[in-house]
Structures are given as C-alpha cells and as structure tokens.
mmCIF file of C-alpha atoms in Angstrom:
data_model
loop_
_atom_site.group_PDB
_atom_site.id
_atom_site.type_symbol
_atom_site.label_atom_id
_atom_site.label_comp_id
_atom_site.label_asym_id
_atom_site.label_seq_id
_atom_site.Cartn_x
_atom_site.Cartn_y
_atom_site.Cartn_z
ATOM 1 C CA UNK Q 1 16.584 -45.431 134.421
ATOM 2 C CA UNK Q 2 18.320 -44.138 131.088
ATOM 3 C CA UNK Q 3 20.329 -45.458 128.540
ATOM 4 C CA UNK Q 4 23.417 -43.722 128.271
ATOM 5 C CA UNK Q 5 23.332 -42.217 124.090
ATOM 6 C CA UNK Q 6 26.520 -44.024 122.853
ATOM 7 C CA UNK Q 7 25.417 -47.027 124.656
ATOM 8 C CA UNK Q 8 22.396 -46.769 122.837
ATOM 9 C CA UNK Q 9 24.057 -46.022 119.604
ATOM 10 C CA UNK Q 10 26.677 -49.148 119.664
ATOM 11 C CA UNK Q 11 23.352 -51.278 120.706
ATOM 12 C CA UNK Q 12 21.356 -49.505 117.492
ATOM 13 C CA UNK Q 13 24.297 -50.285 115.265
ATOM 14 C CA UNK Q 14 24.238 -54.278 116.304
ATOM 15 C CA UNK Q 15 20.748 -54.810 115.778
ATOM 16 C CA UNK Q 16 21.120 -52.467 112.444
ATOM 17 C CA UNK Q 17 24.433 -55.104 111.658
ATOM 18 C CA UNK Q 18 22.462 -58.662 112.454
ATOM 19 C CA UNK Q 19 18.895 -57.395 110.590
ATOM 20 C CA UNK Q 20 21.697 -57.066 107.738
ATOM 21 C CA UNK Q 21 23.115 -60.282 108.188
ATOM 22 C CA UNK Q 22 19.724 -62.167 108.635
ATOM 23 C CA UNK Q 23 18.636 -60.617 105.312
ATOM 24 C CA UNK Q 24 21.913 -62.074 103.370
ATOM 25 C CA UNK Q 25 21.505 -65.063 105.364
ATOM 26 C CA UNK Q 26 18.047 -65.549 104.382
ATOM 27 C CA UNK Q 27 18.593 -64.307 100.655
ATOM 28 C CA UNK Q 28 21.272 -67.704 100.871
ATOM 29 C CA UNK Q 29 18.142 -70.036 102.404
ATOM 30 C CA UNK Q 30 15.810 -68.437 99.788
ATOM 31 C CA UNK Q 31 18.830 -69.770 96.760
ATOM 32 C CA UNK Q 32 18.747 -73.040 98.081
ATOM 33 C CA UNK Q 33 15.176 -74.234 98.686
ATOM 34 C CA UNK Q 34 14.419 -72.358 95.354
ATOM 35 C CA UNK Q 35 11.883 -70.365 97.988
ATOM 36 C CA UNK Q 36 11.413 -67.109 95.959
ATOM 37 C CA UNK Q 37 9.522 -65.567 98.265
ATOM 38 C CA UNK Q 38 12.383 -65.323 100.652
ATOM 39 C CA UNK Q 39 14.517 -64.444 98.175
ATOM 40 C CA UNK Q 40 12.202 -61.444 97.071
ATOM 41 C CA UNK Q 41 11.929 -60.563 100.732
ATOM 42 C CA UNK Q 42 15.376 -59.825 100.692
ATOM 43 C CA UNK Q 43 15.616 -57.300 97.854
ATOM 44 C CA UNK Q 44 13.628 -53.651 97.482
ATOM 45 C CA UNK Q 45 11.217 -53.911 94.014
ATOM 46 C CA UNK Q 46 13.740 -50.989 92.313
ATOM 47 C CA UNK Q 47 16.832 -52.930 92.878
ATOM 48 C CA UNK Q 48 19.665 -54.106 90.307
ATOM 49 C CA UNK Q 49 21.733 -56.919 90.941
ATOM 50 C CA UNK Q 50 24.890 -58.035 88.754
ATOM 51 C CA UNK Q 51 25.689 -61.489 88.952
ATOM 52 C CA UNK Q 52 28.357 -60.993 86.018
ATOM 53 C CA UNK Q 53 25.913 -63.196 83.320
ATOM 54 C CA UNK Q 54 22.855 -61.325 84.436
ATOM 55 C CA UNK Q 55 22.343 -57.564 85.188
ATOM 56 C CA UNK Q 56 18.862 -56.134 85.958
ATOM 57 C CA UNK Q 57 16.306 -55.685 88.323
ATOM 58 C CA UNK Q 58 16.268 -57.859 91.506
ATOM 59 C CA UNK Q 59 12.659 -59.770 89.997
ATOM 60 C CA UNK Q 60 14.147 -60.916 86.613
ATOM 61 C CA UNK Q 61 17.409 -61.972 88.620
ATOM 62 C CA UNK Q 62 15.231 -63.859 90.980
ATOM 63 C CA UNK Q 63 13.451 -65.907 87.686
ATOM 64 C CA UNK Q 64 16.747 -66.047 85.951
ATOM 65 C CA UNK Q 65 18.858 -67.448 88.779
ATOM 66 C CA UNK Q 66 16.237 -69.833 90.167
ATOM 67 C CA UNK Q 67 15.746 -71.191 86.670
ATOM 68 C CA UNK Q 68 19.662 -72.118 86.079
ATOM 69 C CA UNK Q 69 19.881 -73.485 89.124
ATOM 70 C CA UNK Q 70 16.917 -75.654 89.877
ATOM 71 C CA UNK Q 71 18.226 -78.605 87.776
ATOM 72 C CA UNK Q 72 20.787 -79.153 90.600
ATOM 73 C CA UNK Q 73 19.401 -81.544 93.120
ATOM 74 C CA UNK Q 74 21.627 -79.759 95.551
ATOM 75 C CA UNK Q 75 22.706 -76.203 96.310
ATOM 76 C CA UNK Q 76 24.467 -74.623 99.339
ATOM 77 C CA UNK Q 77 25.520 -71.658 100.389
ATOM 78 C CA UNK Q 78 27.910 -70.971 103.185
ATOM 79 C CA UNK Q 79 28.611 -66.792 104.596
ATOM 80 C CA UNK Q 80 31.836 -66.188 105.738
ATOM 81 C CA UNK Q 81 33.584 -62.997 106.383
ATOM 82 C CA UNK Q 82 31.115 -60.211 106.902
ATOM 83 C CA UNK Q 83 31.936 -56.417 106.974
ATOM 84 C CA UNK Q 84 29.226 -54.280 107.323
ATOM 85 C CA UNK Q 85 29.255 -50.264 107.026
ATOM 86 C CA UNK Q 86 26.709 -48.584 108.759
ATOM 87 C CA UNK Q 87 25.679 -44.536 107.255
ATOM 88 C CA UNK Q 88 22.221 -43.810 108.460
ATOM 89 C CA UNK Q 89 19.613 -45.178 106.573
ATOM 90 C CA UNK Q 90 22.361 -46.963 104.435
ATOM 91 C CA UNK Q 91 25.108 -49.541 104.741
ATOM 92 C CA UNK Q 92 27.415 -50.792 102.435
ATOM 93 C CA UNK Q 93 28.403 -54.728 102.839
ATOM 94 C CA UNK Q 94 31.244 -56.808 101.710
ATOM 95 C CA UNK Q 95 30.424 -60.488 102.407
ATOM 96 C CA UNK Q 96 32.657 -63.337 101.708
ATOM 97 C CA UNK Q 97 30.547 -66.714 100.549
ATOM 98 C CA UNK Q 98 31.073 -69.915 99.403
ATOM 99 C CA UNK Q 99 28.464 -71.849 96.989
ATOM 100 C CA UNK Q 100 28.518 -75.730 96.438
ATOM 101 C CA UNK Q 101 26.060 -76.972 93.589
ATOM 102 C CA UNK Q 102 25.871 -80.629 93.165
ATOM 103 C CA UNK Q 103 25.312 -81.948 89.981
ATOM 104 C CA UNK Q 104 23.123 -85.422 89.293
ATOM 105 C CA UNK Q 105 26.991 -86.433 88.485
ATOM 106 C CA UNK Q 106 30.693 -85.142 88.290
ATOM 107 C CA UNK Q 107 31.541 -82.517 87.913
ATOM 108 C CA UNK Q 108 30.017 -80.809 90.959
ATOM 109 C CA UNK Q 109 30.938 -76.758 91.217
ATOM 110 C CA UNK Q 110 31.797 -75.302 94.118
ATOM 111 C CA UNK Q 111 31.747 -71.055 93.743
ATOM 112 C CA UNK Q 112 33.844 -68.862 95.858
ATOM 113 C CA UNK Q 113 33.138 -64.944 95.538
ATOM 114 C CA UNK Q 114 31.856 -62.184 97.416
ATOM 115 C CA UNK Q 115 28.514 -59.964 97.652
ATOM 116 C CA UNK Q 116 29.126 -56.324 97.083
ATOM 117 C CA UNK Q 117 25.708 -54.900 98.523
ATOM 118 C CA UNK Q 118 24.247 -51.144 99.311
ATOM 119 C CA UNK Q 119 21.702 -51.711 101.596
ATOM 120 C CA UNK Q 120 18.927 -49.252 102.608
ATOM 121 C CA UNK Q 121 16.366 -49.260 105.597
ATOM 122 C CA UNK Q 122 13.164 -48.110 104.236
ATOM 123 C CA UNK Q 123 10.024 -47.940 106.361
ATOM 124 C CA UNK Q 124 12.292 -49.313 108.945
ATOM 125 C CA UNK Q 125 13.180 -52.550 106.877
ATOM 126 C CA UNK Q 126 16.498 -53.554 105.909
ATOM 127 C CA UNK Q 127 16.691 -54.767 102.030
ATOM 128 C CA UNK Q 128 19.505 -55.089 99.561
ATOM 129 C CA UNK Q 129 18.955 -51.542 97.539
ATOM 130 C CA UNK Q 130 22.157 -53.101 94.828
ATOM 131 C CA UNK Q 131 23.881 -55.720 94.720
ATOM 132 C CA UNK Q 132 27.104 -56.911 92.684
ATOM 133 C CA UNK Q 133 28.145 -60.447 92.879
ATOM 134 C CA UNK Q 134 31.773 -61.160 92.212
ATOM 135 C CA UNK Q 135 32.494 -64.936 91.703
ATOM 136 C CA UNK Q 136 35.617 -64.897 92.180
ATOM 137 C CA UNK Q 137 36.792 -68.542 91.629
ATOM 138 C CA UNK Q 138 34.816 -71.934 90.047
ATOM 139 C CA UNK Q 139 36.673 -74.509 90.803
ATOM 140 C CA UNK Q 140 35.473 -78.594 89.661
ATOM 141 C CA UNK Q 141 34.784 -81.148 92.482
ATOM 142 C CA UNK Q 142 34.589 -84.675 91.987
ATOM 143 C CA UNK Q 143 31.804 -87.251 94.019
ATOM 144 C CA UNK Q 144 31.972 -87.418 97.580
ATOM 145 C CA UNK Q 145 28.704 -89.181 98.797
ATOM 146 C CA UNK Q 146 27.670 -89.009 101.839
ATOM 147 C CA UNK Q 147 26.282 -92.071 104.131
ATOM 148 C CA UNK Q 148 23.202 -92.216 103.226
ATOM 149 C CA UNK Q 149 22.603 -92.792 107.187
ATOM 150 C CA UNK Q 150 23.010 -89.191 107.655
ATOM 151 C CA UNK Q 151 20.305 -87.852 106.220
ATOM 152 C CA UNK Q 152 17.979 -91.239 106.280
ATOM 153 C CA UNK Q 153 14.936 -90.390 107.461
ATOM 154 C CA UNK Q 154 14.848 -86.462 106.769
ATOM 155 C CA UNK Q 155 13.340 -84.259 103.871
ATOM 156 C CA UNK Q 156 16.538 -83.038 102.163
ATOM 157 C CA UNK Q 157 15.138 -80.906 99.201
ATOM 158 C CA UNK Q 158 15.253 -78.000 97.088
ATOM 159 C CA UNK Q 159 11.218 -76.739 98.246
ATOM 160 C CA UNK Q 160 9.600 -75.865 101.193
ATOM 161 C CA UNK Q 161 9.621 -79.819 102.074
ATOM 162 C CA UNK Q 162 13.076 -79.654 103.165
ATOM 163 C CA UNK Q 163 13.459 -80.447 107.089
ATOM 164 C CA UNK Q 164 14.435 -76.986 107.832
ATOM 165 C CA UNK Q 165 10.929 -75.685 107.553
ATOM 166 C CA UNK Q 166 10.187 -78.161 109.991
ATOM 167 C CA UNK Q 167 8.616 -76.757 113.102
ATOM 168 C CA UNK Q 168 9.600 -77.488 115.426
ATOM 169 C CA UNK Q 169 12.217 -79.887 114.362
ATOM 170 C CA UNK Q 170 11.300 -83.582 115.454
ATOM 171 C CA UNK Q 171 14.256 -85.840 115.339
ATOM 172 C CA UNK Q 172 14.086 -89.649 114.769
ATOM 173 C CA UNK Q 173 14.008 -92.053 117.853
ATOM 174 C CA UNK Q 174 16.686 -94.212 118.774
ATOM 175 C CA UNK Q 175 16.772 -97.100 116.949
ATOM 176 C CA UNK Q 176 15.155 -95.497 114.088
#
C-alpha cells in the first residue's frame, strides 16, 4: 500500500510543525529549571539571539540569561499562540508567550512578548538558527501564595530536582 504524496506532505509538515514546537517548548523547560543543557539543545552553536538587553550568540545568551534570572526562586513560562511557516529546510515562527518570575517578595513580574525565530533543520534536527525576543509588556504583580497543600510533598525547584524530571511521576497516597 502507498501513501498518497500530498497526504504524505500535510503528514511531513505536522511532524516538521510539533518537532518545532517541542524545541520552543523545551527551550521554555530549559529557562525554568535553569537546565542549560536543554536550553543549548534548543539553539544551533552559530546562532544570535536578541533579547532587547542582550544580543549575541545563542552560548553567551544562555550564561547571560540564566545568570539574571536564577535569583528568582520561581520562573514560568507559558506558549500561547503559535504560527509556524514551513520553507524546506527552514521555518519562520511567531510564538506568543507569557513569563511569570516570582520574586523572594513583591513585586513579582509577569512578561508578555513574543519569539520571532528562523528555524533550520540541519542533519535532520530542528534548532532555532535566530531568534528575536520582543517583550512586549512588564507589567508588576503583587503576592498571591498559594496553599502550601498544593505542592506539599513535591520537589518544586529551579534544577533538575524539580518533580518534573521525575520518572515516572509517583504521586502521594491518600492521606498523605
């Protein structure tokens, strides 16, 4: 049995799309565990990336943004809209994101921008080739704990610790 070609292309083009989208998502993960492994698995060695303070190569971003961010004890990304342009070996990405970083006290900042990335598949890999970070809006939160119940129990941290490396994942018992 075949695969009829534009079948085959439209599938090609969604895997192309979500290998994309895992490599933003995991470029997000890398930011907040301060993992910068993942985060350098993300990028190709020759890219730039402008984050508006800092422009340069994707390894000196990596050091520079890890450093003045690491004093928060939390930071969280969230991916929202997600357009992704497919030209051969290239794709061009617009994707919509929202950043929470919690402060030891008030004020917290929550960031609201957008990642402007060229993307290239190399050797069959998917990496950001340039990337341009527009934050768009910083706006000043006040604190709004949360139960401590909800997380009692767990890892919750900025390292490889953090319950999300966990697996698998073993929840708590009843009762616990």
């Amino acid at each position: 049995m075949s695969i009829d070609p534009k079948l085959e292309e439209k599938l090609r083009a969604m895997v192309d799309r979500d290998d994309i989208r895992q490599v933003i998502l995991r470029y997000c993960r890398g930011m907040d565990r301060l993992d910068l492994d993942l985060i350098r698995s993300c990028y190709f060695d020759d890219a730039i990336d402008d984050h508006g303070r800092f422009v340069g190569k994707a390894e000196d971003f990596i050091q520079w943004a890890t450093t003045a961010t690491a004093h928060f004890p939390m930071q969280q990304h969230a991916v929202l809209n997600h357009i992704c342009d497919l030209d051969g070996d290239d794709a061009y990405t617009e994707t919509y994101y929202i950043c929470s970083n919690i402060n030891s006290a008030p004020p917290h900042i929550l960031s609201l921008g957008r990642y402007i990335d060229h993307f290239q598949r190399r050797e069959g890999e998917w990496r950001i080739a340039n990337r341009v970070a527009l934050i768009e809006r910083n706006l000043e939160m006040s604190d709004s704990p949360v139960a401590p119940a909800a997380v009692s129990g767990y890892s919750v941290a900025r390292d490889r610790t953090d319950i999300s490396y966990q697996k698998p994942v073993r929840p708590r018992t009843p009762g616990q």
